[in-house]
Amino acid sequence: MAEVKLGGQATAELSEAAQAELMDQCEEQFAQLEKLQNEIILCEPDFCENPQQPAVNRLIATEAELKQWLTVKPELLASNSEVLLRAGKEEMLKLCSELEMVLSCHEAKRDKLRETKELEQKWLEEKKQVLIAANDHVEQLQLEKGTFSEHSILQDTKMKIQKMKLYQERLMESLGDILEKHVPLPQNETSTNKKNKNIAQELDEDLISLNEILELLMNKVLTTPHDPYVTLDGTFWPPYVEMLLRYGIAVRHQENNFKIRLEPFC
């Protein structure tokens, strides 16, 4: 700010001779510029058939001007030292102002990059902690896997199989009790004819219960799934067979009515 004040005081303290010389040079440059502008206007055609021709002409003129500026030697704007001093101070003040703006921009960018760097470092530390925790978990799982031997897996499988067998036995016992209670074997009918009574006893002794019929059907499906049909004989009481067929528990063979199988429940 002190330099700006000094520059303003130097500008105000220019002598009349320096101001007059500066004004003469400005008028001379303005007159020359006006002359060149009039010559350019006179040289430009009113109408051009080729729309690209003006652009080509401007390019040629720019190249010619560039060559001319390359050959011209730099000269002082004015011979008066006061004018040169004033112009130099103004340029220096303008350059200082621009440099201050550039410095301010770079400082703001530096602060932004520093903030971004801190955030990235924090994110990196968090990811490192997550990675360490994941590695520890993997090591723990590997240790547990090493201690969990094949013998223990085999023992666990045997225990599961044993539990399933016990559960199956309980289910079969429950099924047998229900069938024995609600679907008992056919009872012998009292008859005055002793001969008919003996025949009925022989038939009743050969009949199998509904529970045994279901066991035969299930075992047949498990042992020979490619041929799950059971052949009916005299031990199968017909009402039991008809009940299984009617309620969709069993189905007959398509070609042989004396064969039935368990209905696939899936």
PDB file of C-alpha atoms in Angstrom:
ATOM      1  CA  MET A   1       0.000   0.000   0.000  1.00  0.00           C
ATOM      2  CA  ALA A   2       2.911   2.338   0.672  1.00  0.00           C
ATOM      3  CA  GLU A   3       4.219   1.731  -2.839  1.00  0.00           C
ATOM      4  CA  VAL A   4       0.817   2.575  -4.302  1.00  0.00           C
ATOM      5  CA  LYS A   5       0.750   5.864  -2.416  1.00  0.00           C
ATOM      6  CA  LEU A   6       4.244   6.735  -3.557  1.00  0.00           C
ATOM      7  CA  GLY A   7       3.343   5.890  -7.148  1.00  0.00           C
ATOM      8  CA  GLY A   8       0.300   8.142  -6.953  1.00  0.00           C
ATOM      9  CA  GLN A   9       2.390  11.002  -5.576  1.00  0.00           C
ATOM     10  CA  ALA A  10       4.986  10.562  -8.344  1.00  0.00           C
ATOM     11  CA  THR A  11       2.237  10.659 -10.964  1.00  0.00           C
ATOM     12  CA  ALA A  12       0.799  13.815  -9.508  1.00  0.00           C
ATOM     13  CA  GLU A  13       4.235  15.482  -9.335  1.00  0.00           C
ATOM     14  CA  LEU A  14       5.044  15.147 -13.097  1.00  0.00           C
ATOM     15  CA  SER A  15       6.314  18.339 -14.626  1.00  0.00           C
ATOM     16  CA  GLU A  16       4.410  20.202 -17.321  1.00  0.00           C
ATOM     17  CA  ALA A  17       7.115  19.399 -19.866  1.00  0.00           C
ATOM     18  CA  ALA A  18       6.779  15.656 -19.197  1.00  0.00           C
ATOM     19  CA  GLN A  19       3.007  15.821 -19.444  1.00  0.00           C
ATOM     20  CA  ALA A  20       3.180  17.791 -22.713  1.00  0.00           C
ATOM     21  CA  GLU A  21       5.639  15.313 -24.233  1.00  0.00           C
ATOM     22  CA  LEU A  22       3.471  12.395 -23.186  1.00  0.00           C
ATOM     23  CA  MET A  23       0.356  13.993 -24.681  1.00  0.00           C
ATOM     24  CA  ASP A  24       2.173  14.663 -27.968  1.00  0.00           C
ATOM     25  CA  GLN A  25       3.248  11.044 -28.232  1.00  0.00           C
ATOM     26  CA  CYS A  26      -0.280   9.832 -27.511  1.00  0.00           C
ATOM     27  CA  GLU A  27      -1.747  12.110 -30.200  1.00  0.00           C
ATOM     28  CA  GLU A  28       0.892  10.961 -32.680  1.00  0.00           C
ATOM     29  CA  GLN A  29       0.184   7.274 -31.998  1.00  0.00           C
ATOM     30  CA  PHE A  30      -3.570   7.846 -32.175  1.00  0.00           C
ATOM     31  CA  ALA A  31      -3.255   9.634 -35.534  1.00  0.00           C
ATOM     32  CA  GLN A  32      -1.148   6.793 -36.923  1.00  0.00           C
ATOM     33  CA  LEU A  33      -3.653   4.222 -35.658  1.00  0.00           C
ATOM     34  CA  GLU A  34      -6.541   6.129 -37.240  1.00  0.00           C
ATOM     35  CA  LYS A  35      -4.681   6.285 -40.533  1.00  0.00           C
ATOM     36  CA  LEU A  36      -4.024   2.556 -40.568  1.00  0.00           C
ATOM     37  CA  GLN A  37      -7.653   1.820 -39.706  1.00  0.00           C
ATOM     38  CA  ASN A  38      -8.873   3.950 -42.642  1.00  0.00           C
ATOM     39  CA  GLU A  39      -6.500   2.152 -44.997  1.00  0.00           C
ATOM     40  CA  ILE A  40      -7.802  -1.220 -43.805  1.00  0.00           C
ATOM     41  CA  ILE A  41     -11.405  -0.156 -44.342  1.00  0.00           C
ATOM     42  CA  LEU A  42     -10.641   1.039 -47.886  1.00  0.00           C
ATOM     43  CA  CYS A  43      -8.809  -2.186 -48.725  1.00  0.00           C
ATOM     44  CA  GLU A  44     -11.662  -4.471 -47.606  1.00  0.00           C
ATOM     45  CA  PRO A  45     -14.073  -5.411 -50.488  1.00  0.00           C
ATOM     46  CA  ASP A  46     -17.794  -4.912 -50.074  1.00  0.00           C
ATOM     47  CA  PHE A  47     -18.706  -8.384 -51.291  1.00  0.00           C
ATOM     48  CA  CYS A  48     -16.753 -11.598 -51.535  1.00  0.00           C
ATOM     49  CA  GLU A  49     -17.900 -14.651 -53.409  1.00  0.00           C
ATOM     50  CA  ASN A  50     -15.826 -16.991 -51.281  1.00  0.00           C
ATOM     51  CA  PRO A  51     -16.959 -16.802 -47.618  1.00  0.00           C
ATOM     52  CA  GLN A  52     -13.594 -18.179 -46.471  1.00  0.00           C
ATOM     53  CA  GLN A  53     -11.588 -15.458 -48.204  1.00  0.00           C
ATOM     54  CA  PRO A  54     -11.832 -12.882 -45.335  1.00  0.00           C
ATOM     55  CA  ALA A  55     -10.476 -15.419 -42.894  1.00  0.00           C
ATOM     56  CA  VAL A  56      -7.592 -16.217 -45.252  1.00  0.00           C
ATOM     57  CA  ASN A  57      -6.845 -12.502 -45.674  1.00  0.00           C
ATOM     58  CA  ARG A  58      -6.809 -11.968 -41.919  1.00  0.00           C
ATOM     59  CA  LEU A  59      -4.446 -14.905 -41.501  1.00  0.00           C
ATOM     60  CA  ILE A  60      -2.066 -13.517 -44.153  1.00  0.00           C
ATOM     61  CA  ALA A  61      -2.173 -10.065 -42.552  1.00  0.00           C
ATOM     62  CA  THR A  62      -1.474 -11.530 -39.101  1.00  0.00           C
ATOM     63  CA  GLU A  63       1.514 -13.473 -40.394  1.00  0.00           C
ATOM     64  CA  ALA A  64       2.883 -10.363 -42.117  1.00  0.00           C
ATOM     65  CA  GLU A  65       2.433  -8.322 -38.939  1.00  0.00           C
ATOM     66  CA  LEU A  66       4.209 -11.006 -36.927  1.00  0.00           C
ATOM     67  CA  LYS A  67       7.190 -10.964 -39.295  1.00  0.00           C
ATOM     68  CA  GLN A  68       7.340  -7.196 -39.098  1.00  0.00           C
ATOM     69  CA  TRP A  69       7.284  -7.192 -35.297  1.00  0.00           C
ATOM     70  CA  LEU A  70      10.069  -9.764 -35.272  1.00  0.00           C
ATOM     71  CA  THR A  71      12.280  -7.473 -37.338  1.00  0.00           C
ATOM     72  CA  VAL A  72      11.508  -4.272 -35.402  1.00  0.00           C
ATOM     73  CA  LYS A  73      13.962  -3.332 -32.690  1.00  0.00           C
ATOM     74  CA  PRO A  74      12.439  -2.364 -29.338  1.00  0.00           C
ATOM     75  CA  GLU A  75      12.420   1.381 -28.631  1.00  0.00           C
ATOM     76  CA  LEU A  76      11.658   3.449 -25.587  1.00  0.00           C
ATOM     77  CA  LEU A  77       8.170   4.818 -25.249  1.00  0.00           C
ATOM     78  CA  ALA A  78       9.524   8.227 -24.430  1.00  0.00           C
ATOM     79  CA  SER A  79      12.858   9.931 -23.938  1.00  0.00           C
ATOM     80  CA  ASN A  80      11.757  11.795 -20.825  1.00  0.00           C
ATOM     81  CA  SER A  81      12.968  10.100 -17.640  1.00  0.00           C
ATOM     82  CA  GLU A  82       9.934  11.219 -15.643  1.00  0.00           C
ATOM     83  CA  VAL A  83       7.550   9.501 -18.072  1.00  0.00           C
ATOM     84  CA  LEU A  84       9.624   6.337 -18.040  1.00  0.00           C
ATOM     85  CA  LEU A  85       9.735   6.375 -14.252  1.00  0.00           C
ATOM     86  CA  ARG A  86       5.973   6.790 -14.052  1.00  0.00           C
ATOM     87  CA  ALA A  87       5.333   3.974 -16.591  1.00  0.00           C
ATOM     88  CA  GLY A  88       7.801   1.673 -14.822  1.00  0.00           C
ATOM     89  CA  LYS A  89       6.183   2.257 -11.437  1.00  0.00           C
ATOM     90  CA  GLU A  90       2.705   1.607 -12.821  1.00  0.00           C
ATOM     91  CA  GLU A  91       3.870  -1.631 -14.440  1.00  0.00           C
ATOM     92  CA  MET A  92       5.589  -2.717 -11.237  1.00  0.00           C
ATOM     93  CA  LEU A  93       2.483  -1.953  -9.180  1.00  0.00           C
ATOM     94  CA  LYS A  94       0.306  -3.875 -11.648  1.00  0.00           C
ATOM     95  CA  LEU A  95       2.741  -6.790 -11.627  1.00  0.00           C
ATOM     96  CA  CYS A  96       2.817  -6.803  -7.810  1.00  0.00           C
ATOM     97  CA  SER A  97      -0.982  -6.868  -7.691  1.00  0.00           C
ATOM     98  CA  GLU A  98      -1.111  -9.789 -10.122  1.00  0.00           C
ATOM     99  CA  LEU A  99       1.567 -11.638  -8.181  1.00  0.00           C
ATOM    100  CA  GLU A 100      -0.397 -11.112  -4.960  1.00  0.00           C
ATOM    101  CA  MET A 101      -3.486 -12.607  -6.617  1.00  0.00           C
ATOM    102  CA  VAL A 102      -1.437 -15.573  -7.865  1.00  0.00           C
ATOM    103  CA  LEU A 103       0.035 -16.041  -4.389  1.00  0.00           C
ATOM    104  CA  SER A 104      -3.421 -15.941  -2.798  1.00  0.00           C
ATOM    105  CA  CYS A 105      -4.731 -18.535  -5.271  1.00  0.00           C
ATOM    106  CA  HIS A 106      -1.770 -20.820  -4.647  1.00  0.00           C
ATOM    107  CA  GLU A 107      -2.167 -20.515  -0.877  1.00  0.00           C
ATOM    108  CA  ALA A 108      -5.860 -21.405  -1.130  1.00  0.00           C
ATOM    109  CA  LYS A 109      -5.019 -24.369  -3.363  1.00  0.00           C
ATOM    110  CA  ARG A 110      -2.293 -25.447  -0.944  1.00  0.00           C
ATOM    111  CA  ASP A 111      -4.706 -25.326   2.000  1.00  0.00           C
ATOM    112  CA  LYS A 112      -7.252 -27.338   0.027  1.00  0.00           C
ATOM    113  CA  LEU A 113      -4.653 -29.958  -0.887  1.00  0.00           C
ATOM    114  CA  ARG A 114      -3.500 -30.118   2.716  1.00  0.00           C
ATOM    115  CA  GLU A 115      -7.076 -30.715   3.891  1.00  0.00           C
ATOM    116  CA  THR A 116      -7.545 -33.392   1.236  1.00  0.00           C
ATOM    117  CA  LYS A 117      -4.288 -35.023   2.297  1.00  0.00           C
ATOM    118  CA  GLU A 118      -5.422 -35.161   5.933  1.00  0.00           C
ATOM    119  CA  LEU A 119      -8.733 -36.749   4.921  1.00  0.00           C
ATOM    120  CA  GLU A 120      -6.963 -39.299   2.732  1.00  0.00           C
ATOM    121  CA  GLN A 121      -4.552 -40.176   5.531  1.00  0.00           C
ATOM    122  CA  LYS A 122      -7.456 -40.635   7.951  1.00  0.00           C
ATOM    123  CA  TRP A 123      -9.245 -42.885   5.437  1.00  0.00           C
ATOM    124  CA  LEU A 124      -6.020 -44.860   4.931  1.00  0.00           C
ATOM    125  CA  GLU A 125      -5.616 -45.402   8.666  1.00  0.00           C
ATOM    126  CA  GLU A 126      -9.204 -46.656   8.932  1.00  0.00           C
ATOM    127  CA  LYS A 127      -8.664 -49.087   6.057  1.00  0.00           C
ATOM    128  CA  LYS A 128      -5.461 -50.335   7.704  1.00  0.00           C
ATOM    129  CA  GLN A 129      -7.376 -51.011  10.914  1.00  0.00           C
ATOM    130  CA  VAL A 130     -10.055 -52.899   8.975  1.00  0.00           C
ATOM    131  CA  LEU A 131      -7.376 -54.921   7.195  1.00  0.00           C
ATOM    132  CA  ILE A 132      -5.683 -55.808  10.488  1.00  0.00           C
ATOM    133  CA  ALA A 133      -9.020 -56.917  11.974  1.00  0.00           C
ATOM    134  CA  ALA A 134      -9.782 -59.022   8.888  1.00  0.00           C
ATOM    135  CA  ASN A 135      -6.357 -60.693   9.030  1.00  0.00           C
ATOM    136  CA  ASP A 136      -6.840 -61.493  12.720  1.00  0.00           C
ATOM    137  CA  HIS A 137     -10.241 -63.023  11.975  1.00  0.00           C
ATOM    138  CA  VAL A 138      -8.758 -65.123   9.158  1.00  0.00           C
ATOM    139  CA  GLU A 139      -5.984 -66.386  11.425  1.00  0.00           C
ATOM    140  CA  GLN A 140      -8.516 -67.275  14.103  1.00  0.00           C
ATOM    141  CA  LEU A 141     -10.634 -69.191  11.594  1.00  0.00           C
ATOM    142  CA  GLN A 142      -7.579 -71.049  10.334  1.00  0.00           C
ATOM    143  CA  LEU A 143      -6.670 -72.044  13.898  1.00  0.00           C
ATOM    144  CA  GLU A 144     -10.200 -73.250  14.544  1.00  0.00           C
ATOM    145  CA  LYS A 145     -10.142 -75.168  11.272  1.00  0.00           C
ATOM    146  CA  GLY A 146      -6.865 -76.824  12.237  1.00  0.00           C
ATOM    147  CA  THR A 147      -8.182 -77.946  15.611  1.00  0.00           C
ATOM    148  CA  PHE A 148     -11.425 -79.184  14.067  1.00  0.00           C
ATOM    149  CA  SER A 149      -9.993 -82.517  12.879  1.00  0.00           C
ATOM    150  CA  GLU A 150     -11.494 -85.173  10.637  1.00  0.00           C
ATOM    151  CA  HIS A 151     -12.125 -87.383  13.639  1.00  0.00           C
ATOM    152  CA  SER A 152     -14.353 -84.795  15.249  1.00  0.00           C
ATOM    153  CA  ILE A 153     -16.254 -84.329  11.943  1.00  0.00           C
ATOM    154  CA  LEU A 154     -16.787 -88.110  11.743  1.00  0.00           C
ATOM    155  CA  GLN A 155     -17.988 -88.278  15.327  1.00  0.00           C
ATOM    156  CA  ASP A 156     -20.383 -85.385  14.777  1.00  0.00           C
ATOM    157  CA  THR A 157     -21.792 -87.087  11.667  1.00  0.00           C
ATOM    158  CA  LYS A 158     -22.276 -90.353  13.555  1.00  0.00           C
ATOM    159  CA  MET A 159     -24.087 -88.542  16.324  1.00  0.00           C
ATOM    160  CA  LYS A 160     -26.393 -86.865  13.825  1.00  0.00           C
ATOM    161  CA  ILE A 161     -27.136 -90.199  12.138  1.00  0.00           C
ATOM    162  CA  GLN A 162     -27.850 -91.794  15.513  1.00  0.00           C
ATOM    163  CA  LYS A 163     -30.212 -88.973  16.436  1.00  0.00           C
ATOM    164  CA  MET A 164     -32.049 -89.369  13.138  1.00  0.00           C
ATOM    165  CA  LYS A 165     -32.398 -93.123  13.696  1.00  0.00           C
ATOM    166  CA  LEU A 166     -33.799 -92.561  17.174  1.00  0.00           C
ATOM    167  CA  TYR A 167     -36.185 -89.975  15.820  1.00  0.00           C
ATOM    168  CA  GLN A 168     -37.278 -92.379  13.079  1.00  0.00           C
ATOM    169  CA  GLU A 169     -37.842 -95.168  15.610  1.00  0.00           C
ATOM    170  CA  ARG A 170     -39.959 -92.859  17.756  1.00  0.00           C
ATOM    171  CA  LEU A 171     -42.003 -91.828  14.752  1.00  0.00           C
ATOM    172  CA  MET A 172     -42.542 -95.460  13.763  1.00  0.00           C
ATOM    173  CA  GLU A 173     -43.541 -96.376  17.319  1.00  0.00           C
ATOM    174  CA  SER A 174     -45.979 -93.475  17.438  1.00  0.00           C
ATOM    175  CA  LEU A 175     -47.384 -94.477  14.050  1.00  0.00           C
ATOM    176  CA  GLY A 176     -47.753 -98.096  15.238  1.00  0.00           C
ATOM    177  CA  ASP A 177     -49.559 -97.023  18.401  1.00  0.00           C
ATOM    178  CA  ILE A 178     -51.967 -94.801  16.478  1.00  0.00           C
ATOM    179  CA  LEU A 179     -52.693 -97.495  13.903  1.00  0.00           C
ATOM    180  CA  GLU A 180     -53.095-100.160  16.575  1.00  0.00           C
ATOM    181  CA  LYS A 181     -55.522 -97.958  18.452  1.00  0.00           C
ATOM    182  CA  HIS A 182     -57.590 -96.569  15.565  1.00  0.00           C
ATOM    183  CA  VAL A 183     -57.074 -99.225  12.853  1.00  0.00           C
ATOM    184  CA  PRO A 184     -56.836-102.602  14.619  1.00  0.00           C
ATOM    185  CA  LEU A 185     -56.597-105.990  12.959  1.00  0.00           C
ATOM    186  CA  PRO A 186     -59.878-107.599  11.854  1.00  0.00           C
ATOM    187  CA  GLN A 187     -61.541-109.456  14.758  1.00  0.00           C
ATOM    188  CA  ASN A 188     -62.916-112.989  14.549  1.00  0.00           C
ATOM    189  CA  GLU A 189     -66.662-113.139  14.227  1.00  0.00           C
ATOM    190  CA  THR A 190     -68.548-115.626  16.439  1.00  0.00           C
ATOM    191  CA  SER A 191     -70.323-118.321  14.475  1.00  0.00           C
ATOM    192  CA  THR A 192     -72.253-121.426  15.319  1.00  0.00           C
ATOM    193  CA  ASN A 193     -70.445-123.263  12.594  1.00  0.00           C
ATOM    194  CA  LYS A 194     -67.172-124.473  14.082  1.00  0.00           C
ATOM    195  CA  LYS A 195     -65.700-125.200  10.676  1.00  0.00           C
ATOM    196  CA  ASN A 196     -66.244-121.629   9.450  1.00  0.00           C
ATOM    197  CA  LYS A 197     -64.778-120.336  12.710  1.00  0.00           C
ATOM    198  CA  ASN A 198     -61.600-122.328  12.234  1.00  0.00           C
ATOM    199  CA  ILE A 199     -61.234-121.025   8.674  1.00  0.00           C
ATOM    200  CA  ALA A 200     -61.640-117.408   9.871  1.00  0.00           C
ATOM    201  CA  GLN A 201     -58.977-117.926  12.556  1.00  0.00           C
ATOM    202  CA  GLU A 202     -56.555-119.261   9.969  1.00  0.00           C
ATOM    203  CA  LEU A 203     -57.188-116.262   7.732  1.00  0.00           C
ATOM    204  CA  ASP A 204     -56.839-113.798  10.598  1.00  0.00           C
ATOM    205  CA  GLU A 205     -53.530-115.304  11.682  1.00  0.00           C
ATOM    206  CA  ASP A 206     -52.038-114.757   8.187  1.00  0.00           C
ATOM    207  CA  LEU A 207     -53.130-111.118   7.846  1.00  0.00           C
ATOM    208  CA  ILE A 208     -50.627-108.366   8.540  1.00  0.00           C
ATOM    209  CA  SER A 209     -51.430-105.077  10.216  1.00  0.00           C
ATOM    210  CA  LEU A 210     -51.675-101.700   8.500  1.00  0.00           C
ATOM    211  CA  ASN A 211     -48.470-100.643  10.194  1.00  0.00           C
ATOM    212  CA  GLU A 212     -46.616-103.594   8.647  1.00  0.00           C
ATOM    213  CA  ILE A 213     -48.091-102.766   5.231  1.00  0.00           C
ATOM    214  CA  LEU A 214     -46.799 -99.192   5.471  1.00  0.00           C
ATOM    215  CA  GLU A 215     -43.370-100.427   6.593  1.00  0.00           C
ATOM    216  CA  LEU A 216     -43.202-102.759   3.591  1.00  0.00           C
ATOM    217  CA  LEU A 217     -44.092 -99.934   1.212  1.00  0.00           C
ATOM    218  CA  MET A 218     -41.552 -97.511   2.760  1.00  0.00           C
ATOM    219  CA  ASN A 219     -38.740-100.095   2.878  1.00  0.00           C
ATOM    220  CA  LYS A 220     -39.414-101.006  -0.749  1.00  0.00           C
ATOM    221  CA  VAL A 221     -39.111 -97.363  -1.817  1.00  0.00           C
ATOM    222  CA  LEU A 222     -35.836 -96.967   0.085  1.00  0.00           C
ATOM    223  CA  THR A 223     -34.178-100.255  -0.900  1.00  0.00           C
ATOM    224  CA  THR A 224     -35.230-100.424  -4.567  1.00  0.00           C
ATOM    225  CA  PRO A 225     -36.317 -96.962  -5.716  1.00  0.00           C
ATOM    226  CA  HIS A 226     -36.230 -98.140  -9.343  1.00  0.00           C
ATOM    227  CA  ASP A 227     -38.909-100.780  -8.542  1.00  0.00           C
ATOM    228  CA  PRO A 228     -40.933 -99.520  -5.544  1.00  0.00           C
ATOM    229  CA  TYR A 229     -43.999-101.767  -6.137  1.00  0.00           C
ATOM    230  CA  VAL A 230     -45.073-104.418  -3.611  1.00  0.00           C
ATOM    231  CA  THR A 231     -46.997-107.499  -4.801  1.00  0.00           C
ATOM    232  CA  LEU A 232     -50.299-108.099  -2.992  1.00  0.00           C
ATOM    233  CA  ASP A 233     -50.966-111.535  -1.563  1.00  0.00           C
ATOM    234  CA  GLY A 234     -53.308-113.155   0.967  1.00  0.00           C
ATOM    235  CA  THR A 235     -51.652-111.397   3.908  1.00  0.00           C
ATOM    236  CA  PHE A 236     -52.901-107.981   2.756  1.00  0.00           C
ATOM    237  CA  TRP A 237     -56.406-107.353   4.075  1.00  0.00           C
ATOM    238  CA  PRO A 238     -58.380-105.809   1.130  1.00  0.00           C
ATOM    239  CA  PRO A 239     -60.086-103.065   3.201  1.00  0.00           C
ATOM    240  CA  TYR A 240     -56.644-101.810   4.257  1.00  0.00           C
ATOM    241  CA  VAL A 241     -55.474-101.723   0.659  1.00  0.00           C
ATOM    242  CA  GLU A 242     -58.602 -99.936  -0.496  1.00  0.00           C
ATOM    243  CA  MET A 243     -58.242 -97.367   2.289  1.00  0.00           C
ATOM    244  CA  LEU A 244     -54.638 -96.604   1.280  1.00  0.00           C
ATOM    245  CA  LEU A 245     -55.662 -96.248  -2.353  1.00  0.00           C
ATOM    246  CA  ARG A 246     -58.727 -94.132  -1.611  1.00  0.00           C
ATOM    247  CA  TYR A 247     -56.881 -91.591   0.552  1.00  0.00           C
ATOM    248  CA  GLY A 248     -53.978 -91.224  -1.905  1.00  0.00           C
ATOM    249  CA  ILE A 249     -51.363 -92.908   0.311  1.00  0.00           C
ATOM    250  CA  ALA A 250     -50.659 -95.647  -2.237  1.00  0.00           C
ATOM    251  CA  VAL A 251     -51.252 -96.147  -5.982  1.00  0.00           C
ATOM    252  CA  ARG A 252     -51.720 -99.248  -8.128  1.00  0.00           C
ATOM    253  CA  HIS A 253     -49.449-100.348 -10.908  1.00  0.00           C
ATOM    254  CA  GLN A 254     -50.670 -99.193 -14.305  1.00  0.00           C
ATOM    255  CA  GLU A 255     -50.430-102.706 -15.830  1.00  0.00           C
ATOM    256  CA  ASN A 256     -50.766-104.999 -12.791  1.00  0.00           C
ATOM    257  CA  ASN A 257     -53.569-104.385 -10.279  1.00  0.00           C
ATOM    258  CA  PHE A 258     -51.943-106.754  -7.768  1.00  0.00           C
ATOM    259  CA  LYS A 259     -49.026-104.350  -7.242  1.00  0.00           C
ATOM    260  CA  ILE A 260     -49.089-101.104  -5.244  1.00  0.00           C
ATOM    261  CA  ARG A 261     -46.500 -98.546  -4.268  1.00  0.00           C
ATOM    262  CA  LEU A 262     -46.218 -95.632  -1.877  1.00  0.00           C
ATOM    263  CA  GLU A 263     -47.322 -92.290  -3.324  1.00  0.00           C
ATOM    264  CA  PRO A 264     -44.284 -89.975  -3.721  1.00  0.00           C
ATOM    265  CA  PHE A 265     -44.935 -87.033  -1.363  1.00  0.00           C
ATOM    266  CA  CYS A 266     -42.707 -84.282  -2.846  1.00  0.00           C
TER     267      CYS A 266
END
